[in-house]
Amino acid sequence: MEKIARQGLLYDFYGALLTEHQKNIYEDVVLYDLSLSEIAQEQGISRQGVHDLVKRCDKILEGYEEKLHLVEKFEKTKRLAREIRNLTAEFARTKDMNLVHRIEEISGEIIELEAH
Amino acid sequence: MEKIARQGLLYDFYGALLTEHQKNIYEDVVLYDLSLSEIAQEQGISRQGVHDLVKRCDKILEGYEEKLHLVEKFEKTKRLAREIRNLTAEFARTKDMNLVHRIEEISGEIIELEAH
């Protein structure tokens, strides 16, 4: 995964655990793609300060993922749901009942995954 | 939801963010259903100490859920996956193609939910 996409995903999940200040700056970098210089000027801190804060946030967010693995789990669920969607389209074309059984199995996998 | 079930669910999601000491005691209460007195004796702390620690952990875990809403989201995903599973069974019985379209829609809902 591209770094910026990974940062965005981690931020979606765990961003609420950052401070307001961290959130503002991290969003400027990761979501709004502003340059470090722009943000430094806007926030009245040094370019290095912005850089360090972003690194620190990366580390905090990766730390949560290392402990909780929720991004990983959500990604897996999404992949399984996409598979179901593809299989329904294939079924509409082929009317192969095996596909329906496969859909049933995959829905069971999602339930297990979410159940702990 | 019953309190103990809620505690177990929150612990599944966010328990890794507690300290080892908190985890040990919280598990004794929530997963192994030991009495406060038993735990107090085992841990060499007062019954009130165990009680306060559990309350504190409840608050920490609920605090994470208030910010992150991941239990809520996982519960919704699981509900949708169950719905898909039920619809496949119904389809096997009725061969009603509307059910396949409904399954396709629900898989899309899961993808949206997981996508942010």
PDB file of C-alpha atoms in Angstrom:
ATOM      1  CA  MET A   1       0.000   0.000   0.000  1.00  0.00           C
ATOM      2  CA  GLU A   2       1.212   3.499  -0.763  1.00  0.00           C
ATOM      3  CA  LYS A   3       2.413   5.328   2.342  1.00  0.00           C
ATOM      4  CA  ILE A   4      -0.144   8.123   2.131  1.00  0.00           C
ATOM      5  CA  ALA A   5      -2.990   5.612   1.694  1.00  0.00           C
ATOM      6  CA  ARG A   6      -1.764   3.657   4.710  1.00  0.00           C
ATOM      7  CA  GLN A   7      -1.572   6.852   6.773  1.00  0.00           C
ATOM      8  CA  GLY A   8      -5.101   7.798   5.703  1.00  0.00           C
ATOM      9  CA  LEU A   9      -6.453   4.402   6.653  1.00  0.00           C
ATOM     10  CA  LEU A  10      -4.775   4.388  10.045  1.00  0.00           C
ATOM     11  CA  TYR A  11      -6.012   7.917  10.632  1.00  0.00           C
ATOM     12  CA  ASP A  12      -9.573   6.876   9.765  1.00  0.00           C
ATOM     13  CA  PHE A  13      -9.459   4.200  12.427  1.00  0.00           C
ATOM     14  CA  TYR A  14      -7.413   5.694  15.214  1.00  0.00           C
ATOM     15  CA  GLY A  15      -7.194   9.411  14.442  1.00  0.00           C
ATOM     16  CA  ALA A  16      -9.770  10.197  17.122  1.00  0.00           C
ATOM     17  CA  LEU A  17      -7.144   9.196  19.689  1.00  0.00           C
ATOM     18  CA  LEU A  18      -4.758  11.979  18.658  1.00  0.00           C
ATOM     19  CA  THR A  19      -4.863  15.460  20.211  1.00  0.00           C
ATOM     20  CA  GLU A  20      -6.610  18.302  18.343  1.00  0.00           C
ATOM     21  CA  HIS A  21      -3.236  19.821  17.456  1.00  0.00           C
ATOM     22  CA  GLN A  22      -1.911  16.517  16.117  1.00  0.00           C
ATOM     23  CA  LYS A  23      -5.127  15.938  14.163  1.00  0.00           C
ATOM     24  CA  ASN A  24      -5.008  19.352  12.506  1.00  0.00           C
ATOM     25  CA  ILE A  25      -1.469  18.944  11.292  1.00  0.00           C
ATOM     26  CA  TYR A  26      -1.772  15.285  10.363  1.00  0.00           C
ATOM     27  CA  GLU A  27      -4.886  16.033   8.305  1.00  0.00           C
ATOM     28  CA  ASP A  28      -3.104  18.858   6.522  1.00  0.00           C
ATOM     29  CA  VAL A  29      -0.367  16.436   5.476  1.00  0.00           C
ATOM     30  CA  VAL A  30      -2.264  13.214   4.887  1.00  0.00           C
ATOM     31  CA  LEU A  31      -5.709  14.323   3.758  1.00  0.00           C
ATOM     32  CA  TYR A  32      -5.095  17.755   2.223  1.00  0.00           C
ATOM     33  CA  ASP A  33      -1.607  17.097   0.911  1.00  0.00           C
ATOM     34  CA  LEU A  34      -0.224  20.474   2.009  1.00  0.00           C
ATOM     35  CA  SER A  35       3.561  20.899   2.021  1.00  0.00           C
ATOM     36  CA  LEU A  36       5.486  20.922   5.293  1.00  0.00           C
ATOM     37  CA  SER A  37       6.471  24.554   4.599  1.00  0.00           C
ATOM     38  CA  GLU A  38       2.875  25.648   4.106  1.00  0.00           C
ATOM     39  CA  ILE A  39       1.802  23.956   7.321  1.00  0.00           C
ATOM     40  CA  ALA A  40       4.791  25.340   9.238  1.00  0.00           C
ATOM     41  CA  GLN A  41       3.870  28.868   8.173  1.00  0.00           C
ATOM     42  CA  GLU A  42       0.180  28.378   8.917  1.00  0.00           C
ATOM     43  CA  GLN A  43       0.838  26.882  12.367  1.00  0.00           C
ATOM     44  CA  GLY A  44       3.703  29.179  13.300  1.00  0.00           C
ATOM     45  CA  ILE A  45       6.105  26.308  13.953  1.00  0.00           C
ATOM     46  CA  SER A  46       9.269  25.176  12.167  1.00  0.00           C
ATOM     47  CA  ARG A  47       9.251  22.893   9.154  1.00  0.00           C
ATOM     48  CA  GLN A  48      11.231  20.399  11.227  1.00  0.00           C
ATOM     49  CA  GLY A  49       8.602  20.639  13.951  1.00  0.00           C
ATOM     50  CA  VAL A  50       5.875  19.672  11.490  1.00  0.00           C
ATOM     51  CA  HIS A  51       8.014  16.833  10.177  1.00  0.00           C
ATOM     52  CA  ASP A  52       8.636  15.476  13.685  1.00  0.00           C
ATOM     53  CA  LEU A  53       4.986  15.738  14.646  1.00  0.00           C
ATOM     54  CA  VAL A  54       3.927  13.751  11.586  1.00  0.00           C
ATOM     55  CA  LYS A  55       6.514  11.052  12.337  1.00  0.00           C
ATOM     56  CA  ARG A  56       5.303  10.929  15.917  1.00  0.00           C
ATOM     57  CA  CYS A  57       1.684  10.558  14.797  1.00  0.00           C
ATOM     58  CA  ASP A  58       2.661   7.798  12.348  1.00  0.00           C
ATOM     59  CA  LYS A  59       4.248   5.978  15.228  1.00  0.00           C
ATOM     60  CA  ILE A  60       1.261   6.431  17.548  1.00  0.00           C
ATOM     61  CA  LEU A  61      -1.194   5.236  14.895  1.00  0.00           C
ATOM     62  CA  GLU A  62       0.953   2.237  13.902  1.00  0.00           C
ATOM     63  CA  GLY A  63       1.250   1.446  17.599  1.00  0.00           C
ATOM     64  CA  TYR A  64      -2.524   1.198  17.922  1.00  0.00           C
ATOM     65  CA  GLU A  65      -2.698  -1.022  14.844  1.00  0.00           C
ATOM     66  CA  GLU A  66       0.030  -3.286  16.193  1.00  0.00           C
ATOM     67  CA  LYS A  67      -2.009  -3.803  19.324  1.00  0.00           C
ATOM     68  CA  LEU A  68      -5.529  -3.874  17.915  1.00  0.00           C
ATOM     69  CA  HIS A  69      -5.196  -5.076  14.272  1.00  0.00           C
ATOM     70  CA  LEU A  70      -8.495  -3.461  13.394  1.00  0.00           C
ATOM     71  CA  VAL A  71      -7.404  -2.043  10.041  1.00  0.00           C
ATOM     72  CA  GLU A  72      -6.196  -5.492   9.036  1.00  0.00           C
ATOM     73  CA  LYS A  73      -9.491  -7.038  10.081  1.00  0.00           C
ATOM     74  CA  PHE A  74     -11.596  -4.427   8.335  1.00  0.00           C
ATOM     75  CA  GLU A  75      -9.574  -4.868   5.151  1.00  0.00           C
ATOM     76  CA  LYS A  76     -10.193  -8.576   5.244  1.00  0.00           C
ATOM     77  CA  THR A  77     -13.924  -8.072   5.776  1.00  0.00           C
ATOM     78  CA  LYS A  78     -14.062  -5.648   2.877  1.00  0.00           C
ATOM     79  CA  ARG A  79     -12.254  -8.122   0.632  1.00  0.00           C
ATOM     80  CA  LEU A  80     -14.742 -10.852   1.536  1.00  0.00           C
ATOM     81  CA  ALA A  81     -17.706  -8.526   0.917  1.00  0.00           C
ATOM     82  CA  ARG A  82     -16.260  -7.662  -2.514  1.00  0.00           C
ATOM     83  CA  GLU A  83     -15.964 -11.362  -3.237  1.00  0.00           C
ATOM     84  CA  ILE A  84     -19.647 -11.825  -2.392  1.00  0.00           C
ATOM     85  CA  ARG A  85     -20.584  -8.967  -4.677  1.00  0.00           C
ATOM     86  CA  ASN A  86     -18.565 -10.454  -7.543  1.00  0.00           C
ATOM     87  CA  LEU A  87     -20.087 -13.879  -6.985  1.00  0.00           C
ATOM     88  CA  THR A  88     -23.631 -12.480  -7.151  1.00  0.00           C
ATOM     89  CA  ALA A  89     -22.835 -10.943 -10.537  1.00  0.00           C
ATOM     90  CA  GLU A  90     -21.339 -14.221 -11.704  1.00  0.00           C
ATOM     91  CA  PHE A  91     -24.378 -16.100 -10.440  1.00  0.00           C
ATOM     92  CA  ALA A  92     -26.753 -13.785 -12.306  1.00  0.00           C
ATOM     93  CA  ARG A  93     -24.860 -14.774 -15.454  1.00  0.00           C
ATOM     94  CA  THR A  94     -24.294 -18.482 -14.910  1.00  0.00           C
ATOM     95  CA  LYS A  95     -27.033 -19.596 -12.438  1.00  0.00           C
ATOM     96  CA  ASP A  96     -24.449 -21.948 -10.975  1.00  0.00           C
ATOM     97  CA  MET A  97     -25.790 -22.925  -7.544  1.00  0.00           C
ATOM     98  CA  ASN A  98     -22.260 -23.628  -6.298  1.00  0.00           C
ATOM     99  CA  LEU A  99     -21.756 -19.884  -6.275  1.00  0.00           C
ATOM    100  CA  VAL A 100     -24.642 -19.458  -3.842  1.00  0.00           C
ATOM    101  CA  HIS A 101     -23.082 -21.990  -1.501  1.00  0.00           C
ATOM    102  CA  ARG A 102     -19.792 -20.138  -1.780  1.00  0.00           C
ATOM    103  CA  ILE A 103     -21.579 -16.885  -0.888  1.00  0.00           C
ATOM    104  CA  GLU A 104     -23.059 -18.598   2.144  1.00  0.00           C
ATOM    105  CA  GLU A 105     -19.601 -19.774   3.208  1.00  0.00           C
ATOM    106  CA  ILE A 106     -18.074 -16.342   2.821  1.00  0.00           C
ATOM    107  CA  SER A 107     -20.841 -14.685   4.843  1.00  0.00           C
ATOM    108  CA  GLY A 108     -20.003 -17.229   7.557  1.00  0.00           C
ATOM    109  CA  GLU A 109     -16.338 -16.217   7.346  1.00  0.00           C
ATOM    110  CA  ILE A 110     -17.273 -12.577   7.894  1.00  0.00           C
ATOM    111  CA  ILE A 111     -19.412 -13.490  10.897  1.00  0.00           C
ATOM    112  CA  GLU A 112     -16.555 -15.525  12.400  1.00  0.00           C
ATOM    113  CA  LEU A 113     -14.081 -12.741  11.765  1.00  0.00           C
ATOM    114  CA  GLU A 114     -16.309 -10.219  13.499  1.00  0.00           C
ATOM    115  CA  ALA A 115     -17.242 -12.524  16.336  1.00  0.00           C
ATOM    116  CA  HIS A 116     -13.853 -13.056  18.035  1.00  0.00           C
TER     117      HIS A 116
ATOM    118  CA  MET B   1     -26.937  -6.142  25.838  1.00  0.00           C
ATOM    119  CA  GLU B   2     -26.110  -7.709  29.188  1.00  0.00           C
ATOM    120  CA  LYS B   3     -23.374  -5.859  31.062  1.00  0.00           C
ATOM    121  CA  ILE B   4     -20.946  -8.786  31.116  1.00  0.00           C
ATOM    122  CA  ALA B   5     -21.400  -9.369  27.369  1.00  0.00           C
ATOM    123  CA  ARG B   6     -20.785  -5.682  26.689  1.00  0.00           C
ATOM    124  CA  GLN B   7     -17.647  -5.762  28.834  1.00  0.00           C
ATOM    125  CA  GLY B   8     -16.406  -8.861  27.000  1.00  0.00           C
ATOM    126  CA  LEU B   9     -16.984  -7.273  23.621  1.00  0.00           C
ATOM    127  CA  LEU B  10     -15.230  -4.040  24.551  1.00  0.00           C
ATOM    128  CA  TYR B  11     -12.381  -6.054  26.016  1.00  0.00           C
ATOM    129  CA  ASP B  12     -12.053  -8.052  22.775  1.00  0.00           C
ATOM    130  CA  PHE B  13     -11.616  -4.852  20.827  1.00  0.00           C
ATOM    131  CA  TYR B  14      -9.651  -2.585  23.107  1.00  0.00           C
ATOM    132  CA  GLY B  15      -8.299  -4.834  25.854  1.00  0.00           C
ATOM    133  CA  ALA B  16      -4.829  -4.788  24.304  1.00  0.00           C
ATOM    134  CA  LEU B  17      -4.620  -1.123  25.325  1.00  0.00           C
ATOM    135  CA  LEU B  18      -4.878  -1.918  29.038  1.00  0.00           C
ATOM    136  CA  THR B  19      -1.832  -2.633  31.208  1.00  0.00           C
ATOM    137  CA  GLU B  20      -0.925  -6.256  32.034  1.00  0.00           C
ATOM    138  CA  HIS B  21      -2.163  -5.792  35.595  1.00  0.00           C
ATOM    139  CA  GLN B  22      -5.481  -4.358  34.405  1.00  0.00           C
ATOM    140  CA  LYS B  23      -5.851  -7.127  31.834  1.00  0.00           C
ATOM    141  CA  ASN B  24      -5.275  -9.890  34.385  1.00  0.00           C
ATOM    142  CA  ILE B  25      -7.873  -8.612  36.784  1.00  0.00           C
ATOM    143  CA  TYR B  26     -10.391  -7.593  34.135  1.00  0.00           C
ATOM    144  CA  GLU B  27     -10.179 -11.050  32.560  1.00  0.00           C
ATOM    145  CA  ASP B  28     -10.703 -12.710  35.919  1.00  0.00           C
ATOM    146  CA  VAL B  29     -13.909 -10.729  36.349  1.00  0.00           C
ATOM    147  CA  VAL B  30     -15.281 -10.555  32.825  1.00  0.00           C
ATOM    148  CA  LEU B  31     -14.043 -13.746  31.168  1.00  0.00           C
ATOM    149  CA  TYR B  32     -13.575 -16.146  34.073  1.00  0.00           C
ATOM    150  CA  ASP B  33     -16.351 -14.827  36.284  1.00  0.00           C
ATOM    151  CA  LEU B  34     -14.311 -15.015  39.494  1.00  0.00           C
ATOM    152  CA  SER B  35     -15.681 -13.177  42.526  1.00  0.00           C
ATOM    153  CA  LEU B  36     -14.101  -9.922  43.687  1.00  0.00           C
ATOM    154  CA  SER B  37     -13.073 -11.660  46.923  1.00  0.00           C
ATOM    155  CA  GLU B  38     -11.313 -14.481  45.092  1.00  0.00           C
ATOM    156  CA  ILE B  39      -9.430 -12.031  42.905  1.00  0.00           C
ATOM    157  CA  ALA B  40      -8.567  -9.812  45.858  1.00  0.00           C
ATOM    158  CA  GLN B  41      -7.050 -12.772  47.678  1.00  0.00           C
ATOM    159  CA  GLU B  42      -5.194 -14.009  44.591  1.00  0.00           C
ATOM    160  CA  GLN B  43      -3.780 -10.567  43.782  1.00  0.00           C
ATOM    161  CA  GLY B  44      -3.085  -9.533  47.348  1.00  0.00           C
ATOM    162  CA  ILE B  45      -5.166  -6.351  47.094  1.00  0.00           C
ATOM    163  CA  SER B  46      -8.402  -5.311  48.760  1.00  0.00           C
ATOM    164  CA  ARG B  47     -11.815  -6.247  47.443  1.00  0.00           C
ATOM    165  CA  GLN B  48     -12.505  -2.519  47.022  1.00  0.00           C
ATOM    166  CA  GLY B  49      -9.264  -2.214  45.039  1.00  0.00           C
ATOM    167  CA  VAL B  50     -10.424  -4.876  42.602  1.00  0.00           C
ATOM    168  CA  HIS B  51     -13.827  -3.208  42.330  1.00  0.00           C
ATOM    169  CA  ASP B  52     -12.280   0.197  41.586  1.00  0.00           C
ATOM    170  CA  LEU B  53      -9.890  -1.261  39.024  1.00  0.00           C
ATOM    171  CA  VAL B  54     -12.737  -2.936  37.152  1.00  0.00           C
ATOM    172  CA  LYS B  55     -14.756   0.299  37.158  1.00  0.00           C
ATOM    173  CA  ARG B  56     -11.710   2.162  35.881  1.00  0.00           C
ATOM    174  CA  CYS B  57     -11.183  -0.380  33.076  1.00  0.00           C
ATOM    175  CA  ASP B  58     -14.866  -0.164  32.099  1.00  0.00           C
ATOM    176  CA  LYS B  59     -14.436   3.574  31.787  1.00  0.00           C
ATOM    177  CA  ILE B  60     -11.246   3.311  29.735  1.00  0.00           C
ATOM    178  CA  LEU B  61     -12.756   0.771  27.348  1.00  0.00           C
ATOM    179  CA  GLU B  62     -16.017   2.735  26.960  1.00  0.00           C
ATOM    180  CA  GLY B  63     -13.895   5.812  26.325  1.00  0.00           C
ATOM    181  CA  TYR B  64     -12.194   4.109  23.385  1.00  0.00           C
ATOM    182  CA  GLU B  65     -15.542   3.011  21.989  1.00  0.00           C
ATOM    183  CA  GLU B  66     -16.946   6.530  22.334  1.00  0.00           C
ATOM    184  CA  LYS B  67     -14.083   7.824  20.247  1.00  0.00           C
ATOM    185  CA  LEU B  68     -13.654   4.998  17.750  1.00  0.00           C
ATOM    186  CA  HIS B  69     -17.088   3.291  17.468  1.00  0.00           C
ATOM    187  CA  LEU B  70     -15.453   0.112  16.219  1.00  0.00           C
ATOM    188  CA  VAL B  71     -17.582  -2.294  18.235  1.00  0.00           C
ATOM    189  CA  GLU B  72     -20.676  -0.609  16.847  1.00  0.00           C
ATOM    190  CA  LYS B  73     -19.352  -0.906  13.324  1.00  0.00           C
ATOM    191  CA  PHE B  74     -18.304  -4.528  13.681  1.00  0.00           C
ATOM    192  CA  GLU B  75     -21.715  -5.403  15.107  1.00  0.00           C
ATOM    193  CA  LYS B  76     -23.381  -3.815  12.108  1.00  0.00           C
ATOM    194  CA  THR B  77     -21.128  -5.727   9.701  1.00  0.00           C
ATOM    195  CA  LYS B  78     -21.879  -8.968  11.474  1.00  0.00           C
ATOM    196  CA  ARG B  79     -25.620  -8.282  11.269  1.00  0.00           C
ATOM    197  CA  LEU B  80     -25.358  -7.668   7.527  1.00  0.00           C
ATOM    198  CA  ALA B  81     -23.299 -10.834   7.009  1.00  0.00           C
ATOM    199  CA  ARG B  82     -25.942 -12.822   8.902  1.00  0.00           C
ATOM    200  CA  GLU B  83     -28.574 -11.317   6.657  1.00  0.00           C
ATOM    201  CA  ILE B  84     -26.636 -12.492   3.587  1.00  0.00           C
ATOM    202  CA  ARG B  85     -26.371 -15.971   5.033  1.00  0.00           C
ATOM    203  CA  ASN B  86     -30.111 -16.110   5.710  1.00  0.00           C
ATOM    204  CA  LEU B  87     -30.885 -14.853   2.218  1.00  0.00           C
ATOM    205  CA  THR B  88     -28.737 -17.568   0.599  1.00  0.00           C
ATOM    206  CA  ALA B  89     -30.725 -20.200   2.497  1.00  0.00           C
ATOM    207  CA  GLU B  90     -33.960 -18.575   1.431  1.00  0.00           C
ATOM    208  CA  PHE B  91     -32.756 -18.415  -2.151  1.00  0.00           C
ATOM    209  CA  ALA B  92     -31.855 -22.114  -2.146  1.00  0.00           C
ATOM    210  CA  ARG B  93     -35.488 -22.747  -1.199  1.00  0.00           C
ATOM    211  CA  THR B  94     -37.314 -20.242  -3.370  1.00  0.00           C
ATOM    212  CA  LYS B  95     -34.970 -19.476  -6.300  1.00  0.00           C
ATOM    213  CA  ASP B  96     -36.260 -15.927  -6.143  1.00  0.00           C
ATOM    214  CA  MET B  97     -33.706 -13.803  -8.056  1.00  0.00           C
ATOM    215  CA  ASN B  98     -34.703 -10.711  -6.065  1.00  0.00           C
ATOM    216  CA  LEU B  99     -32.882 -12.282  -3.148  1.00  0.00           C
ATOM    217  CA  VAL B 100     -29.649 -12.380  -5.142  1.00  0.00           C
ATOM    218  CA  HIS B 101     -29.990  -8.689  -5.907  1.00  0.00           C
ATOM    219  CA  ARG B 102     -30.601  -8.027  -2.228  1.00  0.00           C
ATOM    220  CA  ILE B 103     -27.430  -9.984  -1.377  1.00  0.00           C
ATOM    221  CA  GLU B 104     -25.514  -7.867  -3.856  1.00  0.00           C
ATOM    222  CA  GLU B 105     -26.854  -4.697  -2.221  1.00  0.00           C
ATOM    223  CA  ILE B 106     -25.949  -5.847   1.266  1.00  0.00           C
ATOM    224  CA  SER B 107     -22.404  -6.772   0.230  1.00  0.00           C
ATOM    225  CA  GLY B 108     -22.152  -3.207  -1.106  1.00  0.00           C
ATOM    226  CA  GLU B 109     -23.335  -1.894   2.264  1.00  0.00           C
ATOM    227  CA  ILE B 110     -20.576  -3.823   4.032  1.00  0.00           C
ATOM    228  CA  ILE B 111     -17.972  -2.464   1.622  1.00  0.00           C
ATOM    229  CA  GLU B 112     -19.196   1.105   2.197  1.00  0.00           C
ATOM    230  CA  LEU B 113     -19.227   0.617   5.941  1.00  0.00           C
ATOM    231  CA  GLU B 114     -15.660  -0.655   5.915  1.00  0.00           C
ATOM    232  CA  ALA B 115     -14.434   1.896   3.422  1.00  0.00           C
ATOM    233  CA  HIS B 116     -14.928   5.150   5.377  1.00  0.00           C
TER     234      HIS B 116
END
